[in-house]
XYZ file of C-alpha atoms in Angstrom:
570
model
C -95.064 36.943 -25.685
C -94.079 33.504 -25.130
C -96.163 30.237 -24.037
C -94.702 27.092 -21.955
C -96.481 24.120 -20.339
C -94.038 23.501 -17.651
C -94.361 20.057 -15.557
C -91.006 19.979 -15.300
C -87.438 21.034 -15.837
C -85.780 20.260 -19.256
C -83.473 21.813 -21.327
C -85.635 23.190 -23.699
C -87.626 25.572 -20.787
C -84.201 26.556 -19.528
C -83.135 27.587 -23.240
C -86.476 29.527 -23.402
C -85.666 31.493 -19.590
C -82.842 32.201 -21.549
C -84.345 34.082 -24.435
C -86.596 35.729 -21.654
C -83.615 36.937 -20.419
C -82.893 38.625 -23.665
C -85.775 40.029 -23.709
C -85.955 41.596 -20.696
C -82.234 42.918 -20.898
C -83.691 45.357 -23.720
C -85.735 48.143 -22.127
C -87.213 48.468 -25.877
C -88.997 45.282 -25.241
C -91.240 43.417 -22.132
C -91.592 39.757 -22.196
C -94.814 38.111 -20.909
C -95.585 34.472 -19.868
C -98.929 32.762 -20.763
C -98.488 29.590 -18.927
C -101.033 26.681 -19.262
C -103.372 25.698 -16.555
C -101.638 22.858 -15.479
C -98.159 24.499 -15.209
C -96.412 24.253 -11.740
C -94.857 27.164 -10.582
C -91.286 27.538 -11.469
C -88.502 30.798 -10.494
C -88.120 30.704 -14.148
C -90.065 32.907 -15.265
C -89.463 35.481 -12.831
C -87.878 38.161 -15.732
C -91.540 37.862 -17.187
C -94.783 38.950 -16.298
C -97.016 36.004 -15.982
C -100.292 35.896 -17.478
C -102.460 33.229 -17.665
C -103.647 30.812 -20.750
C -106.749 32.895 -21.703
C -104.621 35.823 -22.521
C -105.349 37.103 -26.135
C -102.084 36.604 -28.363
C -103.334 38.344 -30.866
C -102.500 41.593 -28.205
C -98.600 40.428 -28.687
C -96.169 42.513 -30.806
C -93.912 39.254 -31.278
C -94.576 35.970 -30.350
C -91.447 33.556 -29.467
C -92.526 29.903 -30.099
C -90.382 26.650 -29.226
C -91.819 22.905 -28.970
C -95.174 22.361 -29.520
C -96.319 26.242 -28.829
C -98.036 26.302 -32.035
C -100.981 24.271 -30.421
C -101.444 26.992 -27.757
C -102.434 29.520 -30.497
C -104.934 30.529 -32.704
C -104.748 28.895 -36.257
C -103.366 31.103 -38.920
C -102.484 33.659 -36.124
C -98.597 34.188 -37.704
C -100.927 35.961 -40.369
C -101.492 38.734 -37.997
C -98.202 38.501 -35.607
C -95.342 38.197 -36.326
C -93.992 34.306 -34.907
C -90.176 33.682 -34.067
C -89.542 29.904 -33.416
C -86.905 28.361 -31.749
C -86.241 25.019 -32.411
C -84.320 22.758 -30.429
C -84.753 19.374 -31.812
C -83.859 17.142 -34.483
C -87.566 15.514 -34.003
C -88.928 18.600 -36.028
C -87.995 16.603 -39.107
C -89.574 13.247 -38.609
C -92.523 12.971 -40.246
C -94.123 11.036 -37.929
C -93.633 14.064 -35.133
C -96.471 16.596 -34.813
C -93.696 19.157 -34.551
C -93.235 18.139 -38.424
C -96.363 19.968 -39.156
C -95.654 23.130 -37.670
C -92.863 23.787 -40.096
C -95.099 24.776 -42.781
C -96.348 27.523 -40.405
C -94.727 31.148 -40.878
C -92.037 31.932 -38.485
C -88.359 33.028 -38.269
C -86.962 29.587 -37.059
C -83.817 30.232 -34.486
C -81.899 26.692 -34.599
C -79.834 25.908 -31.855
C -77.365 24.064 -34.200
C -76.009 23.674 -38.107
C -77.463 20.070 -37.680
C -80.913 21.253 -36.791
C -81.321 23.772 -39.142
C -79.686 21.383 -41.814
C -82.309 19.060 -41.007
C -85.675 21.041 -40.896
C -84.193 22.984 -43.972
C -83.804 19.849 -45.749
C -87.827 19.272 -45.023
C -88.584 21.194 -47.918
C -91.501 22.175 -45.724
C -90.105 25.408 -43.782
C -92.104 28.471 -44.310
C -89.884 31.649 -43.461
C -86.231 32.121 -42.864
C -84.292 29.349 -41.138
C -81.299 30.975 -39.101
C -78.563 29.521 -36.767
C -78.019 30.837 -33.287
C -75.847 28.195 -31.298
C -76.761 27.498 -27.669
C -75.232 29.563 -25.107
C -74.366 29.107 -21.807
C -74.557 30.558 -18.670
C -71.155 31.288 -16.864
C -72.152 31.511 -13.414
C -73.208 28.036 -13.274
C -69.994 26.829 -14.079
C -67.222 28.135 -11.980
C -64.897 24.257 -12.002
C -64.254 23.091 -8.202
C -60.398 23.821 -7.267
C -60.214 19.879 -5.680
C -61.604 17.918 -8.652
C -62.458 15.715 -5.862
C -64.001 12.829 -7.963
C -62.549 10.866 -10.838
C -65.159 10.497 -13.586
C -68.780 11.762 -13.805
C -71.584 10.389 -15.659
C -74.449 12.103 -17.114
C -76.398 8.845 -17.958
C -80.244 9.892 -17.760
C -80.831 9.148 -21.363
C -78.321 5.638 -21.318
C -78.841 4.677 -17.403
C -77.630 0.721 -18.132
C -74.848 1.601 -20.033
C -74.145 4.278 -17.430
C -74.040 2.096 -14.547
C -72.125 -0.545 -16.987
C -69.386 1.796 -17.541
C -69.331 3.446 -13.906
C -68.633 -0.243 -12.695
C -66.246 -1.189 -14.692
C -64.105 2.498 -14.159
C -64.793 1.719 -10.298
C -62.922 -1.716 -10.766
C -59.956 -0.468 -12.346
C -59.668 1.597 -8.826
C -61.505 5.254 -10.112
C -63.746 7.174 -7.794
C -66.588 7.817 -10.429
C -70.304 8.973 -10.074
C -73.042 8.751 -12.138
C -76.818 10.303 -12.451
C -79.658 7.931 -13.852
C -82.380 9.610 -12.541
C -82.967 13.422 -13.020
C -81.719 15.430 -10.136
C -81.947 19.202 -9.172
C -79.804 21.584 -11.553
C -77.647 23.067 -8.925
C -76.689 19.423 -8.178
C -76.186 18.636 -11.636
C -73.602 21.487 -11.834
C -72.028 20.534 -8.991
C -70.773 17.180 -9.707
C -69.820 18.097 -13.313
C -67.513 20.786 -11.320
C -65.631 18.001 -8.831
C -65.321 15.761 -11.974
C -61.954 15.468 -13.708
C -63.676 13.758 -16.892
C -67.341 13.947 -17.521
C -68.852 11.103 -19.572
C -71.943 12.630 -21.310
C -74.411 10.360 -22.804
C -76.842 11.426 -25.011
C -79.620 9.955 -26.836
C -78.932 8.880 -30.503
C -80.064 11.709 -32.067
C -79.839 15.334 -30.376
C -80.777 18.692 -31.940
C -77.647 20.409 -29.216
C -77.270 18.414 -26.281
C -76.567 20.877 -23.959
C -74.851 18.754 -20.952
C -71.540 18.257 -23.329
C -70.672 21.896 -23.718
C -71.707 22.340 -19.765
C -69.264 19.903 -18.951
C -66.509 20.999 -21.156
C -67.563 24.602 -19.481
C -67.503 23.229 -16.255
C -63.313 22.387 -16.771
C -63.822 18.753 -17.276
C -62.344 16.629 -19.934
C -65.381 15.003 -21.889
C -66.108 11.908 -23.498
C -69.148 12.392 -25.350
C -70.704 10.049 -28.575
C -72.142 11.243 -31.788
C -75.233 12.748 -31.284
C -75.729 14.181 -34.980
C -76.647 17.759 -33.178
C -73.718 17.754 -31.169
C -71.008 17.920 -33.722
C -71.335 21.732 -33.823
C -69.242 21.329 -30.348
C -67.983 17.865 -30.051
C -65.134 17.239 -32.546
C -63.113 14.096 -32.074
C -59.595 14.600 -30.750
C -60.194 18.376 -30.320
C -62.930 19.199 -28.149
C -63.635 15.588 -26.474
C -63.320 12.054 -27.316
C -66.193 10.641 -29.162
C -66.497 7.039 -28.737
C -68.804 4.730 -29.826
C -71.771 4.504 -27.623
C -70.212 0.970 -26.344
C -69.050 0.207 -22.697
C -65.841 -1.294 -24.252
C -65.158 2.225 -25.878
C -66.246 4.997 -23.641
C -64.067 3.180 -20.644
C -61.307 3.157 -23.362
C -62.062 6.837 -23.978
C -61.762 7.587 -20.132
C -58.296 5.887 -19.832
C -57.086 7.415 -22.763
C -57.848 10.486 -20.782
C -55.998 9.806 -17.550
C -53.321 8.383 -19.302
C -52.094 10.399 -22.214
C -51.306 14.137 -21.031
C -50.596 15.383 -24.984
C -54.301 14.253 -25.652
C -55.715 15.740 -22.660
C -53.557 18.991 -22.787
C -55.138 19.606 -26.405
C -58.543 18.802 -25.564
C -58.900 21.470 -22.585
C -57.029 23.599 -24.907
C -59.959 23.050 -28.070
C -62.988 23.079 -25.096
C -61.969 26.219 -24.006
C -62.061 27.780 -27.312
C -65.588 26.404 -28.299
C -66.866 27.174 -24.949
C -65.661 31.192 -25.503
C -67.947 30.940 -28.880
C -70.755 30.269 -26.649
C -71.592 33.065 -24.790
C -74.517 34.799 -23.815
C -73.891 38.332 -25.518
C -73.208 36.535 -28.936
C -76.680 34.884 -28.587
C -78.332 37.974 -27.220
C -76.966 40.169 -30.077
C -77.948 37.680 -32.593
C -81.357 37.567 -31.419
C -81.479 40.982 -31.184
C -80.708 41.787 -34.394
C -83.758 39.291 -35.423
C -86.212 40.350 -33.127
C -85.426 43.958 -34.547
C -85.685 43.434 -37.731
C -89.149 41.766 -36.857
C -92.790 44.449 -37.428
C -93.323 46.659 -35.700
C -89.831 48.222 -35.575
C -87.854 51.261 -33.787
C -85.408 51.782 -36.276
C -82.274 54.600 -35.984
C -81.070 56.049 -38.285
C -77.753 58.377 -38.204
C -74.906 59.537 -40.541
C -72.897 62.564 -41.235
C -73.563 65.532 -41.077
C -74.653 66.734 -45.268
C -74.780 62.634 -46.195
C -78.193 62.512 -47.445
C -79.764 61.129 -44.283
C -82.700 63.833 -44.874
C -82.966 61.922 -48.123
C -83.449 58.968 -46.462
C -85.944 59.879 -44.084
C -88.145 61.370 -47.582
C -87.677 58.333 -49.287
C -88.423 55.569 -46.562
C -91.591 57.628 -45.637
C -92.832 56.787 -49.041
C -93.260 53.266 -48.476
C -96.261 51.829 -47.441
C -96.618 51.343 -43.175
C -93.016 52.972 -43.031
C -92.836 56.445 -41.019
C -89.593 58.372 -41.114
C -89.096 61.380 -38.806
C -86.346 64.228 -39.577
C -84.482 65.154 -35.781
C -88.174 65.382 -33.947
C -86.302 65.237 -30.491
C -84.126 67.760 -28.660
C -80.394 66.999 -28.474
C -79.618 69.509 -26.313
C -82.719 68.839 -23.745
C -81.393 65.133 -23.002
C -77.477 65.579 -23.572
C -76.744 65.159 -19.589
C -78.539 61.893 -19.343
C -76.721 58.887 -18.444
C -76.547 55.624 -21.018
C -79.983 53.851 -19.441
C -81.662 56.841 -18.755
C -80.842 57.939 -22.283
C -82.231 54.790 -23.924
C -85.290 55.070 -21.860
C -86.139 58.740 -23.128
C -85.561 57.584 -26.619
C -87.740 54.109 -26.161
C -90.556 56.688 -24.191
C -90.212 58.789 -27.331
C -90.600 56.135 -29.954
C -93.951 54.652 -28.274
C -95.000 58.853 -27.953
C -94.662 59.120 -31.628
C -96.618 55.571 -32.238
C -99.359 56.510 -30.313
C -99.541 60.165 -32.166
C -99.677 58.823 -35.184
C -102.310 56.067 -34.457
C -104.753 58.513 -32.740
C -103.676 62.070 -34.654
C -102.388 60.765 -37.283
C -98.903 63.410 -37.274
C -96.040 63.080 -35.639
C -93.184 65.133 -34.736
C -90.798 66.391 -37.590
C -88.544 68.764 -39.055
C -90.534 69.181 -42.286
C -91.745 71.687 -44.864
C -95.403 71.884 -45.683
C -96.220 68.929 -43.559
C -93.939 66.654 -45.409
C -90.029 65.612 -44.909
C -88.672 67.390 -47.363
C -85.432 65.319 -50.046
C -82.922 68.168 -48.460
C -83.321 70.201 -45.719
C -81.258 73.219 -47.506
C -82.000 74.793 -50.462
C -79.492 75.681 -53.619
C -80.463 79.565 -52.697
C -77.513 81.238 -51.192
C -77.577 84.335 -48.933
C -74.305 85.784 -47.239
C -72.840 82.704 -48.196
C -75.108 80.307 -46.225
C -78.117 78.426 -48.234
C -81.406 78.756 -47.268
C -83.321 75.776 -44.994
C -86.152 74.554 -46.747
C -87.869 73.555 -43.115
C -90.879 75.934 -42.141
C -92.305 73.427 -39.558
C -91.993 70.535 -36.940
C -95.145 68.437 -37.512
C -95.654 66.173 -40.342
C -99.135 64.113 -41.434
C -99.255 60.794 -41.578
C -101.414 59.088 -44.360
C -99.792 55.609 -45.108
C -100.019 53.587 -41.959
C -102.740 51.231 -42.018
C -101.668 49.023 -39.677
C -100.783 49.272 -36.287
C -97.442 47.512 -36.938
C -95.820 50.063 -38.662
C -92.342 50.555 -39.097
C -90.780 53.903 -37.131
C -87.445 55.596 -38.170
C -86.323 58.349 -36.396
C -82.847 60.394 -37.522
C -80.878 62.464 -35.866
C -77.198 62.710 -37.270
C -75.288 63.973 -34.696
C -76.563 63.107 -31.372
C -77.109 59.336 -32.557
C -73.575 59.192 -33.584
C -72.462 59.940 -30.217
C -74.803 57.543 -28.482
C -73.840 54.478 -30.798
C -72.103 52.933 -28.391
C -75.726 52.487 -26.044
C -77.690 52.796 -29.133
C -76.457 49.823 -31.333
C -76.737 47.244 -27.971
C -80.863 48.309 -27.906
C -82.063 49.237 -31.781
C -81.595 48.588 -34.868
C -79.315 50.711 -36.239
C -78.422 52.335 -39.825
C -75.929 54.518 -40.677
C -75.584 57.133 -44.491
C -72.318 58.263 -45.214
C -70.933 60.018 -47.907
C -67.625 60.583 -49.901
C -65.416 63.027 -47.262
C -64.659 65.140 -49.639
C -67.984 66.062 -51.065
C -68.944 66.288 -47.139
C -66.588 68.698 -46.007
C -67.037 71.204 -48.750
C -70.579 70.525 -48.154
C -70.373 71.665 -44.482
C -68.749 75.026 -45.647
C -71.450 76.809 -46.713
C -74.184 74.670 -44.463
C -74.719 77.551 -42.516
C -74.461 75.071 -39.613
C -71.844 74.515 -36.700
C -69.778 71.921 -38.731
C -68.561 75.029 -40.761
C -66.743 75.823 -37.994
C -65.952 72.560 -37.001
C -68.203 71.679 -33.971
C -71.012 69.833 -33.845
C -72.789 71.047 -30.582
C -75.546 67.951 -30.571
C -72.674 65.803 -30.853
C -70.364 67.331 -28.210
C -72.780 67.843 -25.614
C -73.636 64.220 -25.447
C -69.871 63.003 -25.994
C -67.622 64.836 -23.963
C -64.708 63.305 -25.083
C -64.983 64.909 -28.286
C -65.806 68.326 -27.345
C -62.594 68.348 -25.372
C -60.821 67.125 -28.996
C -62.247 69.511 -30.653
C -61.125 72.768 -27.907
C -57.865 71.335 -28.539
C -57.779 72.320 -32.407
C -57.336 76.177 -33.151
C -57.882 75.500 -36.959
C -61.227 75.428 -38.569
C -59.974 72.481 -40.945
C -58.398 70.106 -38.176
C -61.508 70.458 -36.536
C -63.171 69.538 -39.370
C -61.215 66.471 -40.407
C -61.389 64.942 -36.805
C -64.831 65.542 -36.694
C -65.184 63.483 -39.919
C -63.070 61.025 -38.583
C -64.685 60.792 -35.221
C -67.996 60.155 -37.163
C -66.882 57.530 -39.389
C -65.323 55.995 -36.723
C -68.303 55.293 -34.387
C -69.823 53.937 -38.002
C -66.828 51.521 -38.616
C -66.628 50.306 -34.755
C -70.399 49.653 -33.822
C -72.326 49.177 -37.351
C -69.233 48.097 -40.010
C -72.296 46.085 -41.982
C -75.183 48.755 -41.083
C -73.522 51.349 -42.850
C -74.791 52.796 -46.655
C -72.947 55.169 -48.581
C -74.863 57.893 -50.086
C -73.663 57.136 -53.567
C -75.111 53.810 -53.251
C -78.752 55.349 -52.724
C -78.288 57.829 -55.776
C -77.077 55.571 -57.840
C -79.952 52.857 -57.357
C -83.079 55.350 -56.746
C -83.385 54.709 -53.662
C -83.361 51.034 -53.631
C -80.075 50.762 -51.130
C -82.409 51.826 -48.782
C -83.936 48.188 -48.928
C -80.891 47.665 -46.331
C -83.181 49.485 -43.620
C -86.473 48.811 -45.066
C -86.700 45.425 -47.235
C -89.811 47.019 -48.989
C -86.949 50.017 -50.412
C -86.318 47.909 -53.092
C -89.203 48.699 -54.739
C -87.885 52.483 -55.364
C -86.853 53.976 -58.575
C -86.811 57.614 -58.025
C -84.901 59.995 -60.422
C -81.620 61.024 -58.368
C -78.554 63.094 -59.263
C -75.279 63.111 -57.140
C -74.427 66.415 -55.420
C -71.286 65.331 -54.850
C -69.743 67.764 -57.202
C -71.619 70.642 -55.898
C -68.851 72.611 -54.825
C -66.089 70.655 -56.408
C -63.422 73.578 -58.133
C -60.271 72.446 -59.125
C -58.285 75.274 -57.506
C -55.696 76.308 -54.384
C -58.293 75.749 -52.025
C -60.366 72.398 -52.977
C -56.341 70.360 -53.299
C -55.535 71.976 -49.921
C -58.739 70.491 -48.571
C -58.243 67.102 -50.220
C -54.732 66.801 -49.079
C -55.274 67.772 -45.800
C -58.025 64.990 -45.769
C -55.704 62.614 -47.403
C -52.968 63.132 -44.646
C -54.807 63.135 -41.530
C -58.069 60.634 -41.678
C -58.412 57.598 -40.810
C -61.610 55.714 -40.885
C -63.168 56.935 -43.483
C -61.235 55.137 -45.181
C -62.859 52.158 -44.225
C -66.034 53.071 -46.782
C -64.253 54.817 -48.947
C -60.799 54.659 -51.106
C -58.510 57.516 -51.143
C -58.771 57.566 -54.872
C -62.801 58.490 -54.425
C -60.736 61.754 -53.080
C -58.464 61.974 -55.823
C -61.170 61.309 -59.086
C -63.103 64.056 -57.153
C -60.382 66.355 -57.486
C -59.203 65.300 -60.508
C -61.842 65.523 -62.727
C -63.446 68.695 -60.734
């Protein structure tokens, strides 16, 4: 949920559309607009559903904050909601500013720049995590005119003498230069930054971002731009513009400098177009993303190989208090022809299924023996040379939520694998892996398809690697690339989402805390199965130097000599 009192268009409301837009490009999420009474209407909020200022808050899963917000909603209400602020502005640190007071108010803070966050941080006053997310732009505004048909440009709204100053003076040395003073409609904004050849950007003395510098360099033109403190993430002297001194004498000398001195020029486009790439949209979106997911109530996934210990997982997380874990509740095979968006959908349709089960029945759906998810879903029995499941059920009761923002995990090993690609761009993802060895010996007497070297959950919804894995006659190859293929996906979409099943083991749990904070808490007693099925003979080396030879990315989480040691001392 989000709150603006528009009169007007400024920077700050069209950094907010943008987060909207963020929103709504998430199918897990739906933004909604609670505008003030005396808002006027505005296209900018047309990715939201508008609501209007008597609409409870307290109804909101999230709610996204920027300005002065905070006086919109109920005191104390970040008690009950989770808050994520924006902040835009280096005026959140003056004292004298009743944006000052807000700080002490619980909230992720996004800052648009090191300078802001620097500067609120240095407060001593913020109450909750205080992360940087620099300003991005949007690209379709700023395709540069081919005929540069004007000189110089100057974006003097917040200087409008020294504008006009400077604009004469460049028009008497012969330059055809224009300059704003007055605000003027976006699109025509845009458009004479475009037919500029330099772009002289004037700010006020202190910005949090000042947005217009990065449009212009954006926009192709070469900028002169003065220190605005919360510009310097983007304007750096000599490499990205010229920063002057806010002086007529200086920003004229800055301009000729420009037209006169190719090397300088040449290096300058060169350095804008760099910072400009670091300011796109997906960076901010995935950034954002990755906060708004980790924010209460959350969908979480959770995926891994095949005999990793993600079953162990699911039992401990479900411990935890307002945390519900569920062990493969949906059908791979049901949903394996859908496409990427239709696929996301199911599984966002599922999660809020399972939510509302468990708030009104209080189960939910899961693979699970006597009601519960059980620490491994195999027992150490062994018949005909396939171990017995410990699963007698697909229902399990839920008795720690006591709050409707809960956290839901859902695991399914195989099929999530596949889907990573879709999956990591929507949820917040988590991945348990385990030494390769220990896995594929694991998988032999699984009494599942990976002992033969398929993985149909997997295949079905990754075509790709069901044709890789016709191709291999042997049992082993199969095997291997399967591995491979698995730790792959883990490497290429979550390379710092990824926990290794030792880890968990070794710390009772605690590693967990990477999905869950509140995991930290655990100490259970836990022994490594890792030597299982670990004999040093014929068969175990021609397993581990097959896997030696032909992997690849496991090695990314693990060191061929956790192969070796395993065979070693086995």
């Amino acid at each position: 949920m989000f709150f603006r009192d528009f009169r007007g268009l400024t920077g700050g409301h069209l950094k907010v559309a943008d987060y909207i837009k963020h929103v709504r490009s998430n199918p897990a999420y739906r933004p909604i607009m609670s505008l003030s009474s005396r808002s006027l209407p505005s296209d900018l909020w047309d990715d939201c559903e508008i609501v209007g200022p008597d609409f409870d808050p307290e109804l909101a899963d999230v709610l996204f904050l920027a300005g002065r917000d905070w006086e919109a909603v109920p005191k104390d209400i970040e008690l009950r909601v989770p808050v994520i602020n924006l902040i835009q502005g280096l005026r959140h640190a003056d004292g004298d500013d009743v944006r000052y007071s807000f700080l002490g108010r619980r909230a992720t803070r996004l800052c648009v720049s090191t300078e802001v966050a620097e500067a609120i941080t240095s407060t001593g006053k913020c109450n909750g995590p205080v992360l940087v997310v620099p300003a991005a732009l949007r690209p379709d505004d700023f395709r540069p005119d081919a005929s540069r048909s004007n000189d110089v440009f100057i974006a003097g709204l917040k200087a409008p003498e020294l504008a006009l100053a400077v604009m004469d003076e460049l028009k008497g040395r012969g330059l055809k230069v224009t300059a704003e003073t007055e605000p003027v409609p976006r699109a025509d904004f845009l458009g004479k930054l475009r037919e500029a050849r330099i772009a002289v950007t004037l700010p006020s003395a202190r910005e949090g971002f000042f947005l217009p510098a990065l449009e212009a360099m954006a926009a192709g033109c070469l900028v002169v731009c003065p220190d605005a403190v919360g510009n310097r993430d983007i304007c750096i002297d000599g490499e990205t513009c010229l920063m002057p001194l806010a002086r007529q004498s200086d920003l004229v000398g800055s301009v000729m400098t420009l037209l006169g001195d190719r090397e300088v020029a040449r290096k300058i486009v060169d350095g804008a177009k760099r910072m400009v790439s670091k300011h796109k949209p997906a960076a901010e979106r995935r950034t954002f993303m990755n906060v708004l997911n980790a924010t209460s109530p959350r969908n979480i996934i959770l995926t891994g190989l095949p005999r990793s210990g993600t079953t162990l997982a699911c039992s401990l997380l479900g411990q935890l208090p307002d945390v519900v874990a569920l062990h493969e509740p949906m059908r791979p095979m049901m949903i394996s022809g859908l496409g990427g968006s239709e696929f996301i959908d199911t599984v966002v349709e599922f999660f809020d299924a399972m939510r509302q089960q468990i708030k009104t029945e209080g189960t939910a759906a899961s693979k699970s023996q006597e009601g519960r998810v059980p620490r491994n879903p195999l027992g150490d029995q062994v018949i005909d040379g396939q171990r017995v499941k410990n699963i007698d059920g697909n229902i399990i009761s839920v008795e720690n939520v006591t709050t409707p923002r809960f956290d839901l995990c859902m695991k399914h090993p195989a099929m999530f694998t596949a889907r990573l690609p879709v999956l990591a761009e929507v949820f917040d993802c988590y991945a348990i892996v385990r030494n390769p060895l220990s896995v594929l010996l694991s998988w032999r007497d699984s009494g599942m398809s990976v002992g033969d070297g398929h993985s149909p959950a997997a295949e079905s919804h990754d075509p790709e690697l069901a044709a890789l894995l016709r191709e291999l006659p042997d049992v082993l190859d199969r095997q291997i690339a399967l591995l491979d293929y698995m730790f792959a996906r883990y490497r290429d979409f979550l390379p710092d989402r990824t926990i290794r099943y030792e880890d968990v083991i070794s710390t009772g749990g605690a590693a967990l805390s990477a999905v869950v904070p509140a995991a930290k808490s655990l100490e259970e007693e836990l022994s490594s199965r890792n030597r299982r099925l670990v004999v040093k003979n014929a068969d175990t080396l021609h397993i581990a130097r097959r896997l030696l030879e032909n992997a690849e990315a496991c090695w990314f989480f693990y060191d061929q000599s956790d192969v070796l040691s395993m065979v070693e001392g086995g």
